[in-house]
Tab-separated table of C-alpha atoms and ligand atoms in Angstrom:
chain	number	residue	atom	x	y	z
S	1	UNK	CA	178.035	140.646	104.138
S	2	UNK	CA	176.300	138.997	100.818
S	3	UNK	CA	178.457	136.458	100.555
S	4	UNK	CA	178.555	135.281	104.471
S	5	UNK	CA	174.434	135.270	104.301
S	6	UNK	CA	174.237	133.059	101.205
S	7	UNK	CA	176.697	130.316	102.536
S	8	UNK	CA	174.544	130.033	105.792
S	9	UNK	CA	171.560	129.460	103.232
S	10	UNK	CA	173.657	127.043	101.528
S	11	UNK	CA	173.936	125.282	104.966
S	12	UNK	CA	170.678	125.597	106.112
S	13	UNK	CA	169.923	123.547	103.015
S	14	UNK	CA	171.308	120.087	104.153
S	15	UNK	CA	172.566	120.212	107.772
S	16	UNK	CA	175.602	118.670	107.827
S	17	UNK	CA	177.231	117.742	111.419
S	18	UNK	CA	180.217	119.669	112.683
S	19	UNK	CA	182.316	118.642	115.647
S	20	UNK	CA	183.316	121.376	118.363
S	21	UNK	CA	186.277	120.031	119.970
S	22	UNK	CA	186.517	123.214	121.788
S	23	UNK	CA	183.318	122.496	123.835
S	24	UNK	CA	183.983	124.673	126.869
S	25	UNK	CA	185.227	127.523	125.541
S	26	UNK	CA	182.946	130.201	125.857
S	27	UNK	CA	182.593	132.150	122.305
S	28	UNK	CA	182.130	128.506	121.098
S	29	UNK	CA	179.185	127.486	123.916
S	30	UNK	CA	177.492	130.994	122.781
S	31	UNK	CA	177.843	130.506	119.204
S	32	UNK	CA	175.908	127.109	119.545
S	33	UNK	CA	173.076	128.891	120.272
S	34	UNK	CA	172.780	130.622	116.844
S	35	UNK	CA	174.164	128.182	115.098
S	36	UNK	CA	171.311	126.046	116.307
S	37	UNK	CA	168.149	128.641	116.128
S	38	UNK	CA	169.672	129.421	112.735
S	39	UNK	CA	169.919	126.134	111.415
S	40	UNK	CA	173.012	125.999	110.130
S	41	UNK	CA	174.535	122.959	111.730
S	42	UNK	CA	173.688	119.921	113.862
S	43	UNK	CA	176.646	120.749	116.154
S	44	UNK	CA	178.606	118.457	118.610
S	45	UNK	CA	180.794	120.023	121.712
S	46	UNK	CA	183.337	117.936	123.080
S	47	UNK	CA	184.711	117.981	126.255
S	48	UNK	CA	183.868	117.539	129.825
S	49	UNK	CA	179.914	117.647	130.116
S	50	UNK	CA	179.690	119.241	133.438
S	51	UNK	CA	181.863	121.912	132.205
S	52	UNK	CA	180.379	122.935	129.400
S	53	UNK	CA	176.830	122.751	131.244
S	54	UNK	CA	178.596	125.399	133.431
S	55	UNK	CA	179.566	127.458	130.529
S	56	UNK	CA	176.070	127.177	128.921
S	57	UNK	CA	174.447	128.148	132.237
S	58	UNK	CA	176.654	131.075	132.706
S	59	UNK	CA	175.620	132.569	129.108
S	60	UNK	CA	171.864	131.432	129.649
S	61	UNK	CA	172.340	129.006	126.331
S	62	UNK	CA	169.893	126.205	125.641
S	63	UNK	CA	172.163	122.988	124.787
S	64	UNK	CA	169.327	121.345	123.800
S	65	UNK	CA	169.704	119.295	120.384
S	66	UNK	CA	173.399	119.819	120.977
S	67	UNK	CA	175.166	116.548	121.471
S	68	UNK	CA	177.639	116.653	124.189
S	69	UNK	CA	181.020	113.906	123.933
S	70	UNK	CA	183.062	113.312	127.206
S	71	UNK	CA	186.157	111.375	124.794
S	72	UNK	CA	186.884	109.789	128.441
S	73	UNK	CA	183.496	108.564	129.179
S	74	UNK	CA	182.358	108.037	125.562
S	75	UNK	CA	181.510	103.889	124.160
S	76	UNK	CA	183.947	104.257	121.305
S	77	UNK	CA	187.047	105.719	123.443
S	78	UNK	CA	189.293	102.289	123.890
S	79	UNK	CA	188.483	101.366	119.795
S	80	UNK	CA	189.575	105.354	119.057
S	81	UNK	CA	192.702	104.646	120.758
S	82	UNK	CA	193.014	100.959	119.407
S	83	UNK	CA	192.616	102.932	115.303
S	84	UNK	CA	195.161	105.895	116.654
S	85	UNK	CA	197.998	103.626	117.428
S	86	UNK	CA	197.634	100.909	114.360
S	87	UNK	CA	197.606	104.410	112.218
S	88	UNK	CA	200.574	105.676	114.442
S	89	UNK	CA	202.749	103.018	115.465
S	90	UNK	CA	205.192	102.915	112.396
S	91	UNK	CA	205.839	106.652	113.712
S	92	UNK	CA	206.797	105.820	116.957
S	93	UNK	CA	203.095	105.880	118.831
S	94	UNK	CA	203.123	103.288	121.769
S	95	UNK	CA	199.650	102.677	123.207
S	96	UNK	CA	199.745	104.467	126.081
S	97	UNK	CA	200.621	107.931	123.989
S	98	UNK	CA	197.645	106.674	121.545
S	99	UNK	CA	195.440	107.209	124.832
S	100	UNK	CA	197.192	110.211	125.712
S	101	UNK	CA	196.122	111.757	122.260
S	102	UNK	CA	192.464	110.727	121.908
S	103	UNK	CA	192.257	112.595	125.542
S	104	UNK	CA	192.823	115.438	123.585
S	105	UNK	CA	189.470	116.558	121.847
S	106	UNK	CA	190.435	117.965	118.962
S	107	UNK	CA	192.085	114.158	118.285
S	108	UNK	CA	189.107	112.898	119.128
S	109	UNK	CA	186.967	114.690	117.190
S	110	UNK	CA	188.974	113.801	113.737
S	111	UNK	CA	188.485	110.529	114.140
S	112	UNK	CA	185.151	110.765	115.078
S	113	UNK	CA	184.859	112.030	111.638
S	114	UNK	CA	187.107	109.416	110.359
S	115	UNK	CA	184.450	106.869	112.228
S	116	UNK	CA	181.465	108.757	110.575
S	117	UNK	CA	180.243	110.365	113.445
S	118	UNK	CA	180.829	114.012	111.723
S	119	UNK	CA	181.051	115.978	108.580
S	120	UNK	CA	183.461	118.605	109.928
S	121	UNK	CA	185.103	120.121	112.676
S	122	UNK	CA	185.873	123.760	114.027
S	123	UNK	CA	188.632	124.457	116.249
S	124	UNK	CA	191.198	127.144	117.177
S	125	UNK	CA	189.780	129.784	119.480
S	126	UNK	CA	191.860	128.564	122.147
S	127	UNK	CA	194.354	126.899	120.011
S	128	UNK	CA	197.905	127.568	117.662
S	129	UNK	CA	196.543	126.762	113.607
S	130	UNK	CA	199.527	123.898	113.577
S	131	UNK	CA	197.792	122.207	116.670
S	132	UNK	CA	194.525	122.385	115.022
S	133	UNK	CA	195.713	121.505	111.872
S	134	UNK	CA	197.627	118.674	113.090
S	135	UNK	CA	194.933	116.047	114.196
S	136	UNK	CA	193.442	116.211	110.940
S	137	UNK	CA	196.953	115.903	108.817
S	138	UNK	CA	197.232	112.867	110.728
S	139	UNK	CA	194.343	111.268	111.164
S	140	UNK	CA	192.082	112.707	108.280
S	141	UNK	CA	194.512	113.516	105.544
S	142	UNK	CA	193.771	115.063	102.096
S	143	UNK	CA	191.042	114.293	100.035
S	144	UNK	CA	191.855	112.056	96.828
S	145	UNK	CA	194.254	113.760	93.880
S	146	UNK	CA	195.244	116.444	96.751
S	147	UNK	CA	198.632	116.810	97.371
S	148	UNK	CA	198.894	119.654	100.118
S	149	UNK	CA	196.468	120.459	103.114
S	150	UNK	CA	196.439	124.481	102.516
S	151	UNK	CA	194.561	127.554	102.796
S	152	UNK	CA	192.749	130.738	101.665
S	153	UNK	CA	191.319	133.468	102.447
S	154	UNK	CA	188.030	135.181	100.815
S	155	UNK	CA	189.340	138.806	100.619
S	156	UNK	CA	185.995	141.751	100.397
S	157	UNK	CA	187.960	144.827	99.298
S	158	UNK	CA	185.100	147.766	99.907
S	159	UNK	CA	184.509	150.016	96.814
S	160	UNK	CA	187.080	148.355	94.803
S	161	UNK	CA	186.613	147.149	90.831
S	162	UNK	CA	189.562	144.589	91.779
S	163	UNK	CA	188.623	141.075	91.128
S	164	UNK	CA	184.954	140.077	91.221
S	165	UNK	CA	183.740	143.915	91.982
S	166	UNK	CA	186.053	143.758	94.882
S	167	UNK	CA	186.050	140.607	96.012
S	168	UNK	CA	189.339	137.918	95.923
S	169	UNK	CA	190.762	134.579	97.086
S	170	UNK	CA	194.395	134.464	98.688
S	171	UNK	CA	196.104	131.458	99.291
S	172	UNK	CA	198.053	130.211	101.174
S	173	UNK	CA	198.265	132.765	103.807
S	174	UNK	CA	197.897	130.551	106.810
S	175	UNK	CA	199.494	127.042	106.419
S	176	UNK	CA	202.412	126.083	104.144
S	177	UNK	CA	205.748	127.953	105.305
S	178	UNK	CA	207.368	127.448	102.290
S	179	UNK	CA	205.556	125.167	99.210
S	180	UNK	CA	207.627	123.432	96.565
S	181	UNK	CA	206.383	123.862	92.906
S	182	UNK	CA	204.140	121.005	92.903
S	183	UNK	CA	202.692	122.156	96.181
S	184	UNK	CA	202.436	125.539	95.032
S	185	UNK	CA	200.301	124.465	91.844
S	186	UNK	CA	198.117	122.143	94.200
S	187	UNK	CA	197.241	125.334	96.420
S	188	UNK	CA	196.649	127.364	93.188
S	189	UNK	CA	193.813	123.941	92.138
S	190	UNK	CA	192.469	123.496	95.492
S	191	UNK	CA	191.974	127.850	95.824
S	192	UNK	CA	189.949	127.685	92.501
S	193	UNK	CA	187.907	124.954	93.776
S	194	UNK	CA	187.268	127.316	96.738
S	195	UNK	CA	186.409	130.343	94.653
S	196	UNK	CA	183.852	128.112	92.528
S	197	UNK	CA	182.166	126.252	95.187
S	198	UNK	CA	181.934	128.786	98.159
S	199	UNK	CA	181.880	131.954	96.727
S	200	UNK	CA	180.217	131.271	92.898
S	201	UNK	CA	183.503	132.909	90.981
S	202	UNK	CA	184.704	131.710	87.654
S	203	UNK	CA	188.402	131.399	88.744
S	204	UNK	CA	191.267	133.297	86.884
S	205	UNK	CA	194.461	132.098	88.817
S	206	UNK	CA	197.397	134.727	89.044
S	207	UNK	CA	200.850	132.822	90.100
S	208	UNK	CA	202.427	135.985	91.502
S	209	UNK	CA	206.168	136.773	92.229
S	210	UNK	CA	208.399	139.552	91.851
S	211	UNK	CA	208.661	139.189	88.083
S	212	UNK	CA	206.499	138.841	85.150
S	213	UNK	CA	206.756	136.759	82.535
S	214	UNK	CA	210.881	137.018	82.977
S	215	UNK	CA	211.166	140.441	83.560
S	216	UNK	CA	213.722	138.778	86.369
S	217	UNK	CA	215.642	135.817	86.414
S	218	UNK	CA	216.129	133.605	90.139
S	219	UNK	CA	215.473	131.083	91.434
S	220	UNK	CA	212.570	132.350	93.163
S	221	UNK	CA	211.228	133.062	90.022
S	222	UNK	CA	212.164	129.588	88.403
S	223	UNK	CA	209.467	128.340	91.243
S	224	UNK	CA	206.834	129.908	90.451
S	225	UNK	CA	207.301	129.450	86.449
S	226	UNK	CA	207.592	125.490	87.487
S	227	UNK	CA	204.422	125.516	89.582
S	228	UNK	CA	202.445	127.708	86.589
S	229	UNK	CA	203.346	124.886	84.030
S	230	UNK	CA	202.300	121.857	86.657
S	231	UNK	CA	198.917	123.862	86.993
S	232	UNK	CA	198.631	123.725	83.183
S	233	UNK	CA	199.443	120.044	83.503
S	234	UNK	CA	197.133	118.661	86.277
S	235	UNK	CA	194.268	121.125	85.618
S	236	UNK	CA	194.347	122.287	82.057
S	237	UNK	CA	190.929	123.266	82.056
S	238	UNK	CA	191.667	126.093	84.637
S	239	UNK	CA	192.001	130.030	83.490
S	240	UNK	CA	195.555	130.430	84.990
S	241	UNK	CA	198.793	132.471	84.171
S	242	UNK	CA	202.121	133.123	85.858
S	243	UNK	CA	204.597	134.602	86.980
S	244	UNK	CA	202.827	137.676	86.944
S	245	UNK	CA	203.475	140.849	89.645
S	246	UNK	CA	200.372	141.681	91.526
S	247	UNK	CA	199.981	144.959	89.764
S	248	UNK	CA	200.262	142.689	86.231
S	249	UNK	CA	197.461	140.528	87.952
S	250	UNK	CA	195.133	143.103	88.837
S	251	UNK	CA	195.248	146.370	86.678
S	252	UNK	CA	194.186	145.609	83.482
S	253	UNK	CA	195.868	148.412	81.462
S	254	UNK	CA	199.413	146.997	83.536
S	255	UNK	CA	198.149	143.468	82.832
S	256	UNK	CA	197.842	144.026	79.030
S	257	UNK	CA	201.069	145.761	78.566
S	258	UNK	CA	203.053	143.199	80.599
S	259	UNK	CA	201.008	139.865	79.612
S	260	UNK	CA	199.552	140.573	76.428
S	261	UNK	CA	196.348	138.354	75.330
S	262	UNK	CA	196.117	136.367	78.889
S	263	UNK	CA	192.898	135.451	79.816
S	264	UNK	CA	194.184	136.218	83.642
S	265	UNK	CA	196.324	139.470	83.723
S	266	UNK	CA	194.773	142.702	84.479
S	267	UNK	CA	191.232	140.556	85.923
S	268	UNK	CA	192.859	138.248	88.255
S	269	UNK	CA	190.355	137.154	91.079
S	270	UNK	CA	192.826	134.064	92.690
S	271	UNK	CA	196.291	135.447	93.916
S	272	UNK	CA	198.246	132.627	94.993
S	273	UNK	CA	201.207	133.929	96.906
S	274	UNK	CA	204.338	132.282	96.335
S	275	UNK	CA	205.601	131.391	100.245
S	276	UNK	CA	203.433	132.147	103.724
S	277	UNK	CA	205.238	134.936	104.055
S	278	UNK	CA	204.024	136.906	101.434
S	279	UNK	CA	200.646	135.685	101.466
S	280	UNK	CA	200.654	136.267	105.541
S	281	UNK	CA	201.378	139.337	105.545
S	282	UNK	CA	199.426	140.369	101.873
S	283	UNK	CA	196.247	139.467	103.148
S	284	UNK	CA	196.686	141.276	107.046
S	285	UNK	CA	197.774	144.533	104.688
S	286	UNK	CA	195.199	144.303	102.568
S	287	UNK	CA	192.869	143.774	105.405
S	288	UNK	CA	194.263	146.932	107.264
S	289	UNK	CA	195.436	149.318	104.880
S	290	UNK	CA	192.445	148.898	102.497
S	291	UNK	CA	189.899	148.121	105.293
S	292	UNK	CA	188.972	144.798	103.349
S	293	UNK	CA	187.226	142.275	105.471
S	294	UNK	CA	189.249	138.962	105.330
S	295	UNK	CA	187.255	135.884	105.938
S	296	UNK	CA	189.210	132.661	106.601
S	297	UNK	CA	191.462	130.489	106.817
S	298	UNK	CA	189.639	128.541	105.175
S	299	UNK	CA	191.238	125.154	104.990
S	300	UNK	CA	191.393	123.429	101.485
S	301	UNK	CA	192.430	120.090	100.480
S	302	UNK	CA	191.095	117.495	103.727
S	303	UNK	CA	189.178	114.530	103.215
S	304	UNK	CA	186.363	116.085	105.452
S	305	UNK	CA	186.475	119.912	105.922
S	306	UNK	CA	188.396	120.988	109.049
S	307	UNK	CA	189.274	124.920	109.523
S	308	UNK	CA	190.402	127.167	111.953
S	309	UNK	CA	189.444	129.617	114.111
S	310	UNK	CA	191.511	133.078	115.024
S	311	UNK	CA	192.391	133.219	118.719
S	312	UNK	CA	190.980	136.856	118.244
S	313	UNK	CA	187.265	135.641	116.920
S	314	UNK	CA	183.819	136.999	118.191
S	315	UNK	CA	181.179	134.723	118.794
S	316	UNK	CA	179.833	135.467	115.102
S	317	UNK	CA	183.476	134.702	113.733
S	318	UNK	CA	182.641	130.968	115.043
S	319	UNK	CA	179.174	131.211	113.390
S	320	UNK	CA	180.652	131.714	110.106
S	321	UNK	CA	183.258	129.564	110.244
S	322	UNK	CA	180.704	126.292	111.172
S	323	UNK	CA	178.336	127.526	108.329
S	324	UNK	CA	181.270	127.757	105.841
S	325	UNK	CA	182.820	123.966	107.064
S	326	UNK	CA	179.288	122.699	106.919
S	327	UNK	CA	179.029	123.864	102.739
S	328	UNK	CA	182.775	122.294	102.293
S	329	UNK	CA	180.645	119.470	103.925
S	330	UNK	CA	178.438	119.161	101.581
S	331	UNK	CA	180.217	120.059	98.755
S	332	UNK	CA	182.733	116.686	99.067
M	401	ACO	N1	199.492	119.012	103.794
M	401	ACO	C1	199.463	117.685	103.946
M	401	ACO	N2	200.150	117.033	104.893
M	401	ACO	C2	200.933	117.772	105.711
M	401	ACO	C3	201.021	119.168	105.614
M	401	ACO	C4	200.254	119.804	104.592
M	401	ACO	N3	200.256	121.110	104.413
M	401	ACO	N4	201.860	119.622	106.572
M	401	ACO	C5	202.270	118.540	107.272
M	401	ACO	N5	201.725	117.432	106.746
M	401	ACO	C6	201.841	116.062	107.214
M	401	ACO	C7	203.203	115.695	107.688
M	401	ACO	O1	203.955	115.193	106.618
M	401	ACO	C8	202.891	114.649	108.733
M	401	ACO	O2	202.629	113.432	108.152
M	401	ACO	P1	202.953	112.085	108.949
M	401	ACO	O3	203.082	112.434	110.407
M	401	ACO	O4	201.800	111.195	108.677
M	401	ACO	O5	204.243	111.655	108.382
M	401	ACO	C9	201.587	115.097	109.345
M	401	ACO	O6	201.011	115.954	108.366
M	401	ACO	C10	201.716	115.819	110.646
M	401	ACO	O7	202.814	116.618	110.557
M	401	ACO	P2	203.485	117.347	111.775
M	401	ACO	O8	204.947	117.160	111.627
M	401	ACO	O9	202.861	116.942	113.066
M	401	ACO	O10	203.046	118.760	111.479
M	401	ACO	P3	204.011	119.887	111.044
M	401	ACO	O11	204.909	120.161	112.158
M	401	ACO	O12	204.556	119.646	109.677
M	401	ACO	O13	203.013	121.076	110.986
M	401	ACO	C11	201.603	122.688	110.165
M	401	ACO	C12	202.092	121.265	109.960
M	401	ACO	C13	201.063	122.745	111.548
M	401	ACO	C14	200.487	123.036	109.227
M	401	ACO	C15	202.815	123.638	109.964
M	401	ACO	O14	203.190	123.638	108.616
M	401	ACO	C16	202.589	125.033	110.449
M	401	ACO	O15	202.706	125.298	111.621
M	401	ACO	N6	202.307	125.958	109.495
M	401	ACO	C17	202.205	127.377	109.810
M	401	ACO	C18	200.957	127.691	110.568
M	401	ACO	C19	200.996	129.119	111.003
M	401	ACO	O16	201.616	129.426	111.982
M	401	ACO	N7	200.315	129.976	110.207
M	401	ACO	C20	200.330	131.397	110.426
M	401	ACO	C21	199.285	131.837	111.375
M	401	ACO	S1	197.659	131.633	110.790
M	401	ACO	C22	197.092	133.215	110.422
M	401	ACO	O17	197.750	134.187	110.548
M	401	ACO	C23	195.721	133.299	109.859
């Protein structure tokens, strides 16, 4: 794992500090304890401190260095809940359920960020992706120019020519149900940005679908064209084409013979998947059939990096997932 081992250098290089909101949850207590002799992160675990102790006892893990937040007994907890409900109230928010939600950590935690108290958060080993996502759609929101909070996935296919010598970005596999053209070309811009700053890839964006270049006509189709032409618009500079088939992105004699003279068909390295259903279940095939290693979600498109742990991950899973949010840290 190249590619892992470089982005924990990258984060070694300027600590950044990433909020656990999942503080006594006991993959996340253990991973702590790398993340910290590694140096990859100044971490934070929220939650109740004599629970976590208990965790951290129970695994024989130093907390020392960590900071530990109690949202209940922390100084900023009635001001937290003050910010929550001006930001909520048009929506409905009284202030008693803007209490209610800063009791929640991984509320907490976002607006500790929002307050400057952290670079990044890492959540979802104990939690749905939509209630991870969802403190940071409301209370962090998307980075400037970004219209769509989405994802991606860094795809290693093992001896495969495919891409960068077998290595690919998917997006969105993990967040948008089902984009519109204009969200479509923002998650095509924001998983180019990905491939350039985490993995080092010059980006050559494949808009795929069932058809290439009107080899079918619906609506479907009509979609993806639209989004291809918006990604020309907003980010002209980018290598992208579309609608291509993924056999027209990836094999270059297919590529030539269906797209002649693009600069992406037949070397695509960014498949953007035209609804979260195909890119949901593209990537988990991928990952199974051709034994790829699939690392993500990794969110794209907040104002301060949040992402989102499997409820399936191994203490290492967390690891990696702090060291990547802490180079999206750096990288704003
Ligand atoms: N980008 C930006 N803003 C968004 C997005 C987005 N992608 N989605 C929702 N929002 C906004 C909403 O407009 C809303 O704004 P407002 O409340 O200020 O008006 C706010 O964020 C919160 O929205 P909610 O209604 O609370 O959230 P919603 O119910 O829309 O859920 C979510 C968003 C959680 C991302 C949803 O789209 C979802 O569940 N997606 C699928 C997740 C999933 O199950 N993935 C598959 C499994 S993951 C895997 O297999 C790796």
């Amino acid at each position: 794992m190249a590619l892992m081992e470089s982005i924990k250098q990258k984060a070694r290089s300027e600590k950044k500090r990433i909020l656990l909101p999942e503080g006594t949850e006991e993959r996340t207590v253990q991973a702590v304890a790398q993340i910290q002799s590694e140096g990859i992160a100044d971490v934070t675990l929220l939650g109740k401190t004599d629970e976590i102790q208990a965790v951290a006892r129970k695994f024989n893990v130093s907390l020392d260095g960590v900071t530990l937040v109690d949202p209940e007994k922390d100084k900023d907890f009635s001001d937290y809940v003050a910010t929550y409900y001006e930001m909520r109230k048009d929506k409905g928010v009284t202030s008693e359920k803007a209490e209610a939600m800063m009791k929640d950590t991984k509320f907490y935690a976002a607006m500790m960020i929002l307050k400057g108290r952290g670079d990044g958060m890492v959540a979802g080993a104990i939690s749905t992706t939509g209630d991870t996502l969802r403190p940071g759609l409301q209370i962090i929101k998307m980075a400037k120019g970004i219209s769509v909070v989405s994802s991606c996935f860094i795809m290693e296919v093992p001896n495969s020519n495919y891409g960068d010598h077998g290595m690919l970005i998917f997006g969105d596999c993990a967040v948008n149900p089902c984009p519109t053209a204009e969200q479509l070309a923002a998650i095509a811009v924001s998983s180019a940005q990905t491939a350039k700053s985490l993995c080092g890839m010059e980006p050559r964006v494949a808009m795929l679908s069932f058809s290439t270049k009107g080899s079918a006509k619906h609506e479907l189709v009509d979609k993806v064209v639209e989004a291809t032409r918006i990604v020309h618009e907003i980010a002209p500079e980018l290598n992208v084409d579309g609608e291509l088939q993924a056999d027209a992105a990836l094999v270059e004699k297919v590529g030539q013979l269906k797209s002649p003279g693009s600069p992406v068909a037949g070397k695509a390295n960014v498949l953007i998947f035209p609804d979260l259903q195909a890119g949901n279940i593209g990537y988990k095939l991928v990952q199974r059939l051709a034994g790829a290693e699939a690392i993500g979600p990794i969110c794209q498109g907040f104002k301060y990096p949040i992402n989102d742990l499997s409820r399936g991950c191994s203490v290492e899973d967390v690891v990696s997932v702090v060291a990547i949010t802490a180079v999206q840290a750096q990288n704003l």
